[in-house]
């Protein structure tokens, strides 16, 4: 059976007569706890029945124990603080999600962690000897370059280190880093997992029980816990993840093929395009080519006009929602052309979306 088919009935198959079919939202910091608390919810920083069910569903999708956090950065911080200590060596991509680099530069290095950055496309050059933790992101956000995850996972393991993969852009339904040999998966569930641009959440998943024990302790002690309402919303979003991704990824393929032919588009990246530098790795490692694409137009001005004049593109940062959105990444300091646009394809009917995008490009 499919992951999604099972997921939709994980809870239902445990219900008793009269139980609600939808997941109840348990908004409580205290639990009725007479006598020995063994195995019961104790206090809202330690556990909560709404997160627990969400984590059960996520664990099912990841095929690994899973812990949730109040944001993607909360999850990434937990994974890094649980695996690094003073004197550790960390390797991260120089062109991945920029806040991970800020965390490493501004906080981890101040605690005695030595941080090295390498570009995604030449990530293996120099090998992995001496690195305790190797953090990867594939495809990279926003460049959409990919890494050979199985080869890197094996090389890092041979060198005695552990790998952490940020799988935000593809979700566990698009790419399964743990099955490719990666030790720990982290993700921002704020994006496609939640899918409705109304919550921030993140998760960490790993089949290594010692790592998960440290991550759970970090969450409990640091207090970086998800709110029950966000957990409930994310659970609701997950129930439609598969349908949303199907629509978003198939529309992205259609749009990418047409954008590649449009005279206003100077350069396009989409892993699903034959000839894209990521195409072969994507074919080997992912089950979907994703819903993110990038286009570079002639100038910064034209890029802004295109985004702001298009009736079906929200000019917004972040991605993965049901509404298509776009932005120039240079406005946040990403090392890209000023006219480089990251476009997140949403759930609109694809012909209507193309009509709006084409009209805005033609008007430039
Ligand atoms: C958004 C994002 C994050 C951070 O997630 P938040 O939920 O915003 O904290 C981390 N990694 C990637 C690849 C992202 O796109």
PDB file of N, CA and C in Angstrom, residues 70-170:
ATOM      1  N   UNK A  70       9.106  23.959  16.458  1.00  0.00           N
ATOM      2  CA  UNK A  70       8.234  25.080  16.083  1.00  0.00           C
ATOM      3  C   UNK A  70       8.610  25.757  14.766  1.00  0.00           C
ATOM      4  N   UNK A  71       9.718  25.362  14.121  1.00  0.00           N
ATOM      5  CA  UNK A  71      10.068  25.901  12.809  1.00  0.00           C
ATOM      6  C   UNK A  71      11.134  24.993  12.207  1.00  0.00           C
ATOM      7  N   UNK A  72      11.418  25.201  10.929  1.00  0.00           N
ATOM      8  CA  UNK A  72      12.514  24.458  10.301  1.00  0.00           C
ATOM      9  C   UNK A  72      13.832  24.767  10.996  1.00  0.00           C
ATOM     10  N   UNK A  73      14.078  26.046  11.332  1.00  0.00           N
ATOM     11  CA  UNK A  73      15.327  26.390  12.008  1.00  0.00           C
ATOM     12  C   UNK A  73      15.381  25.772  13.405  1.00  0.00           C
ATOM     13  N   UNK A  74      14.222  25.638  14.053  1.00  0.00           N
ATOM     14  CA  UNK A  74      14.199  24.946  15.343  1.00  0.00           C
ATOM     15  C   UNK A  74      14.677  23.509  15.189  1.00  0.00           C
ATOM     16  N   UNK A  75      14.259  22.859  14.104  1.00  0.00           N
ATOM     17  CA  UNK A  75      14.658  21.466  13.848  1.00  0.00           C
ATOM     18  C   UNK A  75      16.147  21.392  13.488  1.00  0.00           C
ATOM     19  N   UNK A  76      16.600  22.321  12.649  1.00  0.00           N
ATOM     20  CA  UNK A  76      18.011  22.323  12.236  1.00  0.00           C
ATOM     21  C   UNK A  76      18.906  22.603  13.447  1.00  0.00           C
ATOM     22  N   UNK A  77      18.505  23.575  14.278  1.00  0.00           N
ATOM     23  CA  UNK A  77      19.293  23.869  15.486  1.00  0.00           C
ATOM     24  C   UNK A  77      19.367  22.630  16.377  1.00  0.00           C
ATOM     25  N   UNK A  78      18.238  21.961  16.551  1.00  0.00           N
ATOM     26  CA  UNK A  78      18.217  20.777  17.422  1.00  0.00           C
ATOM     27  C   UNK A  78      19.171  19.711  16.897  1.00  0.00           C
ATOM     28  N   UNK A  79      19.124  19.457  15.580  1.00  0.00           N
ATOM     29  CA  UNK A  79      19.983  18.411  15.006  1.00  0.00           C
ATOM     30  C   UNK A  79      21.455  18.787  15.172  1.00  0.00           C
ATOM     31  N   UNK A  80      21.785  20.070  14.987  1.00  0.00           N
ATOM     32  CA  UNK A  80      23.195  20.477  15.083  1.00  0.00           C
ATOM     33  C   UNK A  80      23.667  20.517  16.541  1.00  0.00           C
ATOM     34  N   UNK A  81      22.841  21.079  17.444  1.00  0.00           N
ATOM     35  CA  UNK A  81      23.255  21.126  18.847  1.00  0.00           C
ATOM     36  C   UNK A  81      23.324  19.720  19.453  1.00  0.00           C
ATOM     37  N   UNK A  82      22.537  18.778  18.926  1.00  0.00           N
ATOM     38  CA  UNK A  82      22.561  17.418  19.467  1.00  0.00           C
ATOM     39  C   UNK A  82      23.761  16.621  18.967  1.00  0.00           C
ATOM     40  N   UNK A  83      24.392  17.058  17.869  1.00  0.00           N
ATOM     41  CA  UNK A  83      25.463  16.240  17.292  1.00  0.00           C
ATOM     42  C   UNK A  83      26.841  16.903  17.366  1.00  0.00           C
ATOM     43  N   UNK A  84      26.894  18.215  17.672  1.00  0.00           N
ATOM     44  CA  UNK A  84      28.187  18.918  17.694  1.00  0.00           C
ATOM     45  C   UNK A  84      28.594  19.230  19.129  1.00  0.00           C
ATOM     46  N   UNK A  85      29.887  19.357  19.359  1.00  0.00           N
ATOM     47  CA  UNK A  85      30.368  19.902  20.634  1.00  0.00           C
ATOM     48  C   UNK A  85      31.616  20.736  20.352  1.00  0.00           C
ATOM     49  N   UNK A  86      32.090  21.408  21.375  1.00  0.00           N
ATOM     50  CA  UNK A  86      33.293  22.224  21.206  1.00  0.00           C
ATOM     51  C   UNK A  86      34.413  21.361  20.614  1.00  0.00           C
ATOM     52  N   UNK A  87      35.068  21.890  19.584  1.00  0.00           N
ATOM     53  CA  UNK A  87      36.131  21.128  18.924  1.00  0.00           C
ATOM     54  C   UNK A  87      35.667  20.359  17.704  1.00  0.00           C
ATOM     55  N   UNK A  88      34.333  20.246  17.516  1.00  0.00           N
ATOM     56  CA  UNK A  88      33.831  19.511  16.348  1.00  0.00           C
ATOM     57  C   UNK A  88      34.078  20.304  15.059  1.00  0.00           C
ATOM     58  N   UNK A  89      34.158  19.559  13.957  1.00  0.00           N
ATOM     59  CA  UNK A  89      34.269  20.181  12.624  1.00  0.00           C
ATOM     60  C   UNK A  89      32.983  19.955  11.858  1.00  0.00           C
ATOM     61  N   UNK A  90      32.422  21.039  11.359  1.00  0.00           N
ATOM     62  CA  UNK A  90      31.149  20.986  10.623  1.00  0.00           C
ATOM     63  C   UNK A  90      31.386  21.442   9.192  1.00  0.00           C
ATOM     64  N   UNK A  91      30.837  20.691   8.238  1.00  0.00           N
ATOM     65  CA  UNK A  91      30.896  21.095   6.822  1.00  0.00           C
ATOM     66  C   UNK A  91      29.478  21.403   6.361  1.00  0.00           C
ATOM     67  N   UNK A  92      29.285  22.580   5.767  1.00  0.00           N
ATOM     68  CA  UNK A  92      27.953  22.947   5.262  1.00  0.00           C
ATOM     69  C   UNK A  92      28.079  23.510   3.843  1.00  0.00           C
ATOM     70  N   UNK A  93      26.984  23.475   3.081  1.00  0.00           N
ATOM     71  CA  UNK A  93      27.031  24.058   1.735  1.00  0.00           C
ATOM     72  C   UNK A  93      27.084  25.590   1.809  1.00  0.00           C
ATOM     73  N   UNK A  94      27.817  26.194   0.890  1.00  0.00           N
ATOM     74  CA  UNK A  94      27.923  27.659   0.878  1.00  0.00           C
ATOM     75  C   UNK A  94      26.742  28.283   0.142  1.00  0.00           C
ATOM     76  N   UNK A  95      25.922  27.453  -0.529  1.00  0.00           N
ATOM     77  CA  UNK A  95      24.837  28.001  -1.345  1.00  0.00           C
ATOM     78  C   UNK A  95      23.484  27.382  -0.988  1.00  0.00           C
ATOM     79  N   UNK A  96      23.375  26.889   0.233  1.00  0.00           N
ATOM     80  CA  UNK A  96      22.083  26.357   0.679  1.00  0.00           C
ATOM     81  C   UNK A  96      21.285  27.433   1.398  1.00  0.00           C
ATOM     82  N   UNK A  97      20.288  27.003   2.150  1.00  0.00           N
ATOM     83  CA  UNK A  97      19.420  27.951   2.862  1.00  0.00           C
ATOM     84  C   UNK A  97      20.280  28.822   3.781  1.00  0.00           C
ATOM     85  N   UNK A  98      20.202  30.152   3.632  1.00  0.00           N
ATOM     86  CA  UNK A  98      21.229  31.024   4.223  1.00  0.00           C
ATOM     87  C   UNK A  98      21.179  31.085   5.744  1.00  0.00           C
ATOM     88  N   UNK A  99      20.010  30.865   6.348  1.00  0.00           N
ATOM     89  CA  UNK A  99      19.948  31.000   7.813  1.00  0.00           C
ATOM     90  C   UNK A  99      20.743  29.884   8.505  1.00  0.00           C
ATOM     91  N   UNK A 100      20.863  28.728   7.860  1.00  0.00           N
ATOM     92  CA  UNK A 100      21.693  27.651   8.430  1.00  0.00           C
ATOM     93  C   UNK A 100      23.149  28.110   8.527  1.00  0.00           C
ATOM     94  N   UNK A 101      23.586  28.861   7.507  1.00  0.00           N
ATOM     95  CA  UNK A 101      24.964  29.389   7.547  1.00  0.00           C
ATOM     96  C   UNK A 101      25.114  30.449   8.637  1.00  0.00           C
ATOM     97  N   UNK A 102      24.076  31.262   8.800  1.00  0.00           N
ATOM     98  CA  UNK A 102      24.138  32.296   9.842  1.00  0.00           C
ATOM     99  C   UNK A 102      24.225  31.625  11.220  1.00  0.00           C
ATOM    100  N   UNK A 103      23.434  30.588  11.432  1.00  0.00           N
ATOM    101  CA  UNK A 103      23.478  29.852  12.703  1.00  0.00           C
ATOM    102  C   UNK A 103      24.901  29.327  12.959  1.00  0.00           C
ATOM    103  N   UNK A 104      25.498  28.759  11.919  1.00  0.00           N
ATOM    104  CA  UNK A 104      26.846  28.200  12.072  1.00  0.00           C
ATOM    105  C   UNK A 104      27.858  29.304  12.355  1.00  0.00           C
ATOM    106  N   UNK A 105      27.787  30.392  11.583  1.00  0.00           N
ATOM    107  CA  UNK A 105      28.803  31.449  11.710  1.00  0.00           C
ATOM    108  C   UNK A 105      28.636  32.246  12.996  1.00  0.00           C
ATOM    109  N   UNK A 106      27.412  32.561  13.360  1.00  0.00           N
ATOM    110  CA  UNK A 106      27.172  33.500  14.461  1.00  0.00           C
ATOM    111  C   UNK A 106      27.087  32.811  15.824  1.00  0.00           C
ATOM    112  N   UNK A 107      26.736  31.542  15.836  1.00  0.00           N
ATOM    113  CA  UNK A 107      26.550  30.882  17.126  1.00  0.00           C
ATOM    114  C   UNK A 107      27.453  29.658  17.315  1.00  0.00           C
ATOM    115  N   UNK A 108      27.443  28.725  16.341  1.00  0.00           N
ATOM    116  CA  UNK A 108      28.214  27.496  16.552  1.00  0.00           C
ATOM    117  C   UNK A 108      29.708  27.790  16.609  1.00  0.00           C
ATOM    118  N   UNK A 109      30.192  28.656  15.721  1.00  0.00           N
ATOM    119  CA  UNK A 109      31.638  28.892  15.719  1.00  0.00           C
ATOM    120  C   UNK A 109      32.066  29.579  17.024  1.00  0.00           C
ATOM    121  N   UNK A 110      31.186  30.383  17.611  1.00  0.00           N
ATOM    122  CA  UNK A 110      31.504  31.017  18.893  1.00  0.00           C
ATOM    123  C   UNK A 110      31.597  30.015  20.040  1.00  0.00           C
ATOM    124  N   UNK A 111      31.042  28.822  19.838  1.00  0.00           N
ATOM    125  CA  UNK A 111      31.100  27.782  20.882  1.00  0.00           C
ATOM    126  C   UNK A 111      32.226  26.785  20.615  1.00  0.00           C
ATOM    127  N   UNK A 112      33.103  27.121  19.676  1.00  0.00           N
ATOM    128  CA  UNK A 112      34.260  26.258  19.441  1.00  0.00           C
ATOM    129  C   UNK A 112      34.054  25.193  18.368  1.00  0.00           C
ATOM    130  N   UNK A 113      33.023  25.362  17.542  1.00  0.00           N
ATOM    131  CA  UNK A 113      32.830  24.443  16.404  1.00  0.00           C
ATOM    132  C   UNK A 113      33.529  25.082  15.201  1.00  0.00           C
ATOM    133  N   UNK A 114      34.347  24.317  14.482  1.00  0.00           N
ATOM    134  CA  UNK A 114      34.956  24.923  13.299  1.00  0.00           C
ATOM    135  C   UNK A 114      34.077  24.626  12.091  1.00  0.00           C
ATOM    136  N   UNK A 115      33.786  25.674  11.336  1.00  0.00           N
ATOM    137  CA  UNK A 115      32.798  25.580  10.254  1.00  0.00           C
ATOM    138  C   UNK A 115      33.483  25.775   8.909  1.00  0.00           C
ATOM    139  N   UNK A 116      33.267  24.834   7.992  1.00  0.00           N
ATOM    140  CA  UNK A 116      33.801  24.950   6.636  1.00  0.00           C
ATOM    141  C   UNK A 116      32.629  24.971   5.666  1.00  0.00           C
ATOM    142  N   UNK A 117      32.702  25.822   4.646  1.00  0.00           N
ATOM    143  CA  UNK A 117      31.646  25.880   3.617  1.00  0.00           C
ATOM    144  C   UNK A 117      32.214  25.447   2.268  1.00  0.00           C
ATOM    145  N   UNK A 118      31.384  24.708   1.509  1.00  0.00           N
ATOM    146  CA  UNK A 118      31.768  24.341   0.139  1.00  0.00           C
ATOM    147  C   UNK A 118      30.550  24.470  -0.758  1.00  0.00           C
ATOM    148  N   UNK A 119      30.760  24.838  -2.028  1.00  0.00           N
ATOM    149  CA  UNK A 119      29.620  24.904  -2.962  1.00  0.00           C
ATOM    150  C   UNK A 119      29.037  23.514  -3.229  1.00  0.00           C
ATOM    151  N   UNK A 120      27.728  23.475  -3.453  1.00  0.00           N
ATOM    152  CA  UNK A 120      27.036  22.205  -3.710  1.00  0.00           C
ATOM    153  C   UNK A 120      27.656  21.423  -4.864  1.00  0.00           C
ATOM    154  N   UNK A 121      27.984  22.109  -5.951  1.00  0.00           N
ATOM    155  CA  UNK A 121      28.412  21.370  -7.149  1.00  0.00           C
ATOM    156  C   UNK A 121      29.816  20.775  -6.997  1.00  0.00           C
ATOM    157  N   UNK A 122      30.608  21.276  -6.037  1.00  0.00           N
ATOM    158  CA  UNK A 122      31.947  20.695  -5.844  1.00  0.00           C
ATOM    159  C   UNK A 122      32.106  20.216  -4.397  1.00  0.00           C
ATOM    160  N   UNK A 123      30.992  19.751  -3.831  1.00  0.00           N
ATOM    161  CA  UNK A 123      30.953  19.453  -2.393  1.00  0.00           C
ATOM    162  C   UNK A 123      31.904  18.330  -1.994  1.00  0.00           C
ATOM    163  N   UNK A 124      32.133  17.378  -2.904  1.00  0.00           N
ATOM    164  CA  UNK A 124      32.968  16.220  -2.520  1.00  0.00           C
ATOM    165  C   UNK A 124      34.463  16.532  -2.643  1.00  0.00           C
ATOM    166  N   UNK A 125      34.810  17.646  -3.311  1.00  0.00           N
ATOM    167  CA  UNK A 125      36.235  17.942  -3.522  1.00  0.00           C
ATOM    168  C   UNK A 125      36.908  18.254  -2.202  1.00  0.00           C
ATOM    169  N   UNK A 126      37.978  17.543  -1.925  1.00  0.00           N
ATOM    170  CA  UNK A 126      38.660  17.715  -0.629  1.00  0.00           C
ATOM    171  C   UNK A 126      38.304  16.605   0.346  1.00  0.00           C
ATOM    172  N   UNK A 127      37.326  15.768  -0.004  1.00  0.00           N
ATOM    173  CA  UNK A 127      36.977  14.633   0.848  1.00  0.00           C
ATOM    174  C   UNK A 127      36.358  15.056   2.170  1.00  0.00           C
ATOM    175  N   UNK A 128      36.140  14.066   3.054  1.00  0.00           N
ATOM    176  CA  UNK A 128      35.399  14.345   4.294  1.00  0.00           C
ATOM    177  C   UNK A 128      36.179  13.976   5.555  1.00  0.00           C
ATOM    178  N   UNK A 129      37.481  13.726   5.400  1.00  0.00           N
ATOM    179  CA  UNK A 129      38.281  13.385   6.589  1.00  0.00           C
ATOM    180  C   UNK A 129      38.259  14.525   7.595  1.00  0.00           C
ATOM    181  N   UNK A 130      38.054  14.191   8.845  1.00  0.00           N
ATOM    182  CA  UNK A 130      38.139  15.201   9.906  1.00  0.00           C
ATOM    183  C   UNK A 130      36.828  15.899  10.199  1.00  0.00           C
ATOM    184  N   UNK A 131      35.789  15.696   9.371  1.00  0.00           N
ATOM    185  CA  UNK A 131      34.502  16.355   9.651  1.00  0.00           C
ATOM    186  C   UNK A 131      33.639  15.450  10.529  1.00  0.00           C
ATOM    187  N   UNK A 132      33.155  15.988  11.636  1.00  0.00           N
ATOM    188  CA  UNK A 132      32.282  15.213  12.520  1.00  0.00           C
ATOM    189  C   UNK A 132      30.858  15.202  11.995  1.00  0.00           C
ATOM    190  N   UNK A 133      30.429  16.351  11.453  1.00  0.00           N
ATOM    191  CA  UNK A 133      29.067  16.468  10.926  1.00  0.00           C
ATOM    192  C   UNK A 133      29.126  17.121   9.545  1.00  0.00           C
ATOM    193  N   UNK A 134      28.483  16.473   8.581  1.00  0.00           N
ATOM    194  CA  UNK A 134      28.397  17.027   7.225  1.00  0.00           C
ATOM    195  C   UNK A 134      26.928  17.298   6.942  1.00  0.00           C
ATOM    196  N   UNK A 135      26.617  18.569   6.742  1.00  0.00           N
ATOM    197  CA  UNK A 135      25.234  19.009   6.531  1.00  0.00           C
ATOM    198  C   UNK A 135      25.042  19.226   5.032  1.00  0.00           C
ATOM    199  N   UNK A 136      24.006  18.607   4.465  1.00  0.00           N
ATOM    200  CA  UNK A 136      23.782  18.735   3.017  1.00  0.00           C
ATOM    201  C   UNK A 136      22.358  19.203   2.735  1.00  0.00           C
ATOM    202  N   UNK A 137      22.183  19.748   1.539  1.00  0.00           N
ATOM    203  CA  UNK A 137      20.861  20.219   1.121  1.00  0.00           C
ATOM    204  C   UNK A 137      20.785  19.937  -0.371  1.00  0.00           C
ATOM    205  N   UNK A 138      19.854  19.093  -0.784  1.00  0.00           N
ATOM    206  CA  UNK A 138      19.818  18.697  -2.192  1.00  0.00           C
ATOM    207  C   UNK A 138      18.375  18.391  -2.591  1.00  0.00           C
ATOM    208  N   UNK A 139      17.792  19.120  -3.539  1.00  0.00           N
ATOM    209  CA  UNK A 139      18.390  20.238  -4.261  1.00  0.00           C
ATOM    210  C   UNK A 139      18.576  21.446  -3.344  1.00  0.00           C
ATOM    211  N   UNK A 140      19.576  22.270  -3.702  1.00  0.00           N
ATOM    212  CA  UNK A 140      19.869  23.437  -2.879  1.00  0.00           C
ATOM    213  C   UNK A 140      18.820  24.515  -3.118  1.00  0.00           C
ATOM    214  N   UNK A 141      18.588  25.273  -2.062  1.00  0.00           N
ATOM    215  CA  UNK A 141      17.646  26.395  -2.142  1.00  0.00           C
ATOM    216  C   UNK A 141      18.472  27.679  -2.089  1.00  0.00           C
ATOM    217  N   UNK A 142      18.469  28.526  -3.118  1.00  0.00           N
ATOM    218  CA  UNK A 142      17.554  28.514  -4.257  1.00  0.00           C
ATOM    219  C   UNK A 142      18.137  27.980  -5.569  1.00  0.00           C
ATOM    220  N   UNK A 143      19.399  27.549  -5.605  1.00  0.00           N
ATOM    221  CA  UNK A 143      20.053  27.252  -6.888  1.00  0.00           C
ATOM    222  C   UNK A 143      19.561  26.000  -7.594  1.00  0.00           C
ATOM    223  N   UNK A 144      18.951  25.057  -6.833  1.00  0.00           N
ATOM    224  CA  UNK A 144      18.454  23.780  -7.352  1.00  0.00           C
ATOM    225  C   UNK A 144      19.568  22.883  -7.902  1.00  0.00           C
ATOM    226  N   UNK A 145      20.795  23.077  -7.379  1.00  0.00           N
ATOM    227  CA  UNK A 145      21.860  22.119  -7.671  1.00  0.00           C
ATOM    228  C   UNK A 145      21.695  20.925  -6.747  1.00  0.00           C
ATOM    229  N   UNK A 146      22.175  19.766  -7.210  1.00  0.00           N
ATOM    230  CA  UNK A 146      22.005  18.562  -6.393  1.00  0.00           C
ATOM    231  C   UNK A 146      23.346  17.919  -6.060  1.00  0.00           C
ATOM    232  N   UNK A 147      23.313  17.092  -5.014  1.00  0.00           N
ATOM    233  CA  UNK A 147      24.489  16.333  -4.595  1.00  0.00           C
ATOM    234  C   UNK A 147      24.172  14.854  -4.750  1.00  0.00           C
ATOM    235  N   UNK A 148      25.237  14.067  -4.932  1.00  0.00           N
ATOM    236  CA  UNK A 148      25.082  12.611  -4.975  1.00  0.00           C
ATOM    237  C   UNK A 148      24.980  12.121  -3.520  1.00  0.00           C
ATOM    238  N   UNK A 149      23.757  12.043  -3.019  1.00  0.00           N
ATOM    239  CA  UNK A 149      23.575  11.754  -1.587  1.00  0.00           C
ATOM    240  C   UNK A 149      24.112  10.382  -1.166  1.00  0.00           C
ATOM    241  N   UNK A 150      23.838   9.283  -1.925  1.00  0.00           N
ATOM    242  CA  UNK A 150      24.374   7.995  -1.471  1.00  0.00           C
ATOM    243  C   UNK A 150      25.905   7.988  -1.397  1.00  0.00           C
ATOM    244  N   UNK A 151      26.550   8.615  -2.389  1.00  0.00           N
ATOM    245  CA  UNK A 151      28.021   8.619  -2.394  1.00  0.00           C
ATOM    246  C   UNK A 151      28.552   9.437  -1.219  1.00  0.00           C
ATOM    247  N   UNK A 152      27.927  10.584  -0.950  1.00  0.00           N
ATOM    248  CA  UNK A 152      28.394  11.435   0.150  1.00  0.00           C
ATOM    249  C   UNK A 152      28.136  10.752   1.491  1.00  0.00           C
ATOM    250  N   UNK A 153      26.944  10.152   1.642  1.00  0.00           N
ATOM    251  CA  UNK A 153      26.626   9.471   2.903  1.00  0.00           C
ATOM    252  C   UNK A 153      27.661   8.391   3.200  1.00  0.00           C
ATOM    253  N   UNK A 154      28.018   7.628   2.173  1.00  0.00           N
ATOM    254  CA  UNK A 154      28.983   6.534   2.367  1.00  0.00           C
ATOM    255  C   UNK A 154      30.374   7.076   2.682  1.00  0.00           C
ATOM    256  N   UNK A 155      30.788   8.104   1.936  1.00  0.00           N
ATOM    257  CA  UNK A 155      32.140   8.655   2.145  1.00  0.00           C
ATOM    258  C   UNK A 155      32.263   9.264   3.547  1.00  0.00           C
ATOM    259  N   UNK A 156      31.222   9.940   4.010  1.00  0.00           N
ATOM    260  CA  UNK A 156      31.268  10.554   5.342  1.00  0.00           C
ATOM    261  C   UNK A 156      31.298   9.455   6.407  1.00  0.00           C
ATOM    262  N   UNK A 157      30.495   8.424   6.194  1.00  0.00           N
ATOM    263  CA  UNK A 157      30.477   7.318   7.169  1.00  0.00           C
ATOM    264  C   UNK A 157      31.860   6.654   7.230  1.00  0.00           C
ATOM    265  N   UNK A 158      32.460   6.446   6.061  1.00  0.00           N
ATOM    266  CA  UNK A 158      33.798   5.829   6.031  1.00  0.00           C
ATOM    267  C   UNK A 158      34.822   6.697   6.762  1.00  0.00           C
ATOM    268  N   UNK A 159      34.593   8.027   6.730  1.00  0.00           N
ATOM    269  CA  UNK A 159      35.540   8.945   7.393  1.00  0.00           C
ATOM    270  C   UNK A 159      35.175   9.149   8.867  1.00  0.00           C
ATOM    271  N   UNK A 160      34.131   8.471   9.343  1.00  0.00           N
ATOM    272  CA  UNK A 160      33.782   8.531  10.770  1.00  0.00           C
ATOM    273  C   UNK A 160      32.843   9.658  11.159  1.00  0.00           C
ATOM    274  N   UNK A 161      32.234  10.328  10.186  1.00  0.00           N
ATOM    275  CA  UNK A 161      31.326  11.434  10.498  1.00  0.00           C
ATOM    276  C   UNK A 161      29.869  11.045  10.320  1.00  0.00           C
ATOM    277  N   UNK A 162      28.977  11.974  10.633  1.00  0.00           N
ATOM    278  CA  UNK A 162      27.561  11.733  10.385  1.00  0.00           C
ATOM    279  C   UNK A 162      27.012  12.790   9.417  1.00  0.00           C
ATOM    280  N   UNK A 163      25.976  12.393   8.687  1.00  0.00           N
ATOM    281  CA  UNK A 163      25.382  13.293   7.694  1.00  0.00           C
ATOM    282  C   UNK A 163      23.995  13.734   8.157  1.00  0.00           C
ATOM    283  N   UNK A 164      23.697  15.013   7.905  1.00  0.00           N
ATOM    284  CA  UNK A 164      22.360  15.572   8.150  1.00  0.00           C
ATOM    285  C   UNK A 164      21.906  16.168   6.828  1.00  0.00           C
ATOM    286  N   UNK A 165      20.700  15.798   6.365  1.00  0.00           N
ATOM    287  CA  UNK A 165      20.201  16.349   5.096  1.00  0.00           C
ATOM    288  C   UNK A 165      18.961  17.195   5.336  1.00  0.00           C
ATOM    289  N   UNK A 166      18.967  18.397   4.778  1.00  0.00           N
ATOM    290  CA  UNK A 166      17.786  19.264   4.778  1.00  0.00           C
ATOM    291  C   UNK A 166      16.937  18.860   3.565  1.00  0.00           C
ATOM    292  N   UNK A 167      15.786  18.260   3.838  1.00  0.00           N
ATOM    293  CA  UNK A 167      14.944  17.715   2.752  1.00  0.00           C
ATOM    294  C   UNK A 167      13.690  18.566   2.525  1.00  0.00           C
ATOM    295  N   UNK A 168      13.775  19.845   2.899  1.00  0.00           N
ATOM    296  CA  UNK A 168      12.609  20.721   2.827  1.00  0.00           C
ATOM    297  C   UNK A 168      11.981  20.787   1.437  1.00  0.00           C
ATOM    298  N   UNK A 169      12.818  20.947   0.407  1.00  0.00           N
ATOM    299  CA  UNK A 169      12.257  21.282  -0.911  1.00  0.00           C
ATOM    300  C   UNK A 169      11.481  20.125  -1.533  1.00  0.00           C
ATOM    301  N   UNK A 170      11.818  18.881  -1.195  1.00  0.00           N
ATOM    302  CA  UNK A 170      11.116  17.767  -1.855  1.00  0.00           C
ATOM    303  C   UNK A 170      10.153  16.998  -0.959  1.00  0.00           C
TER     304      UNK A 170
END
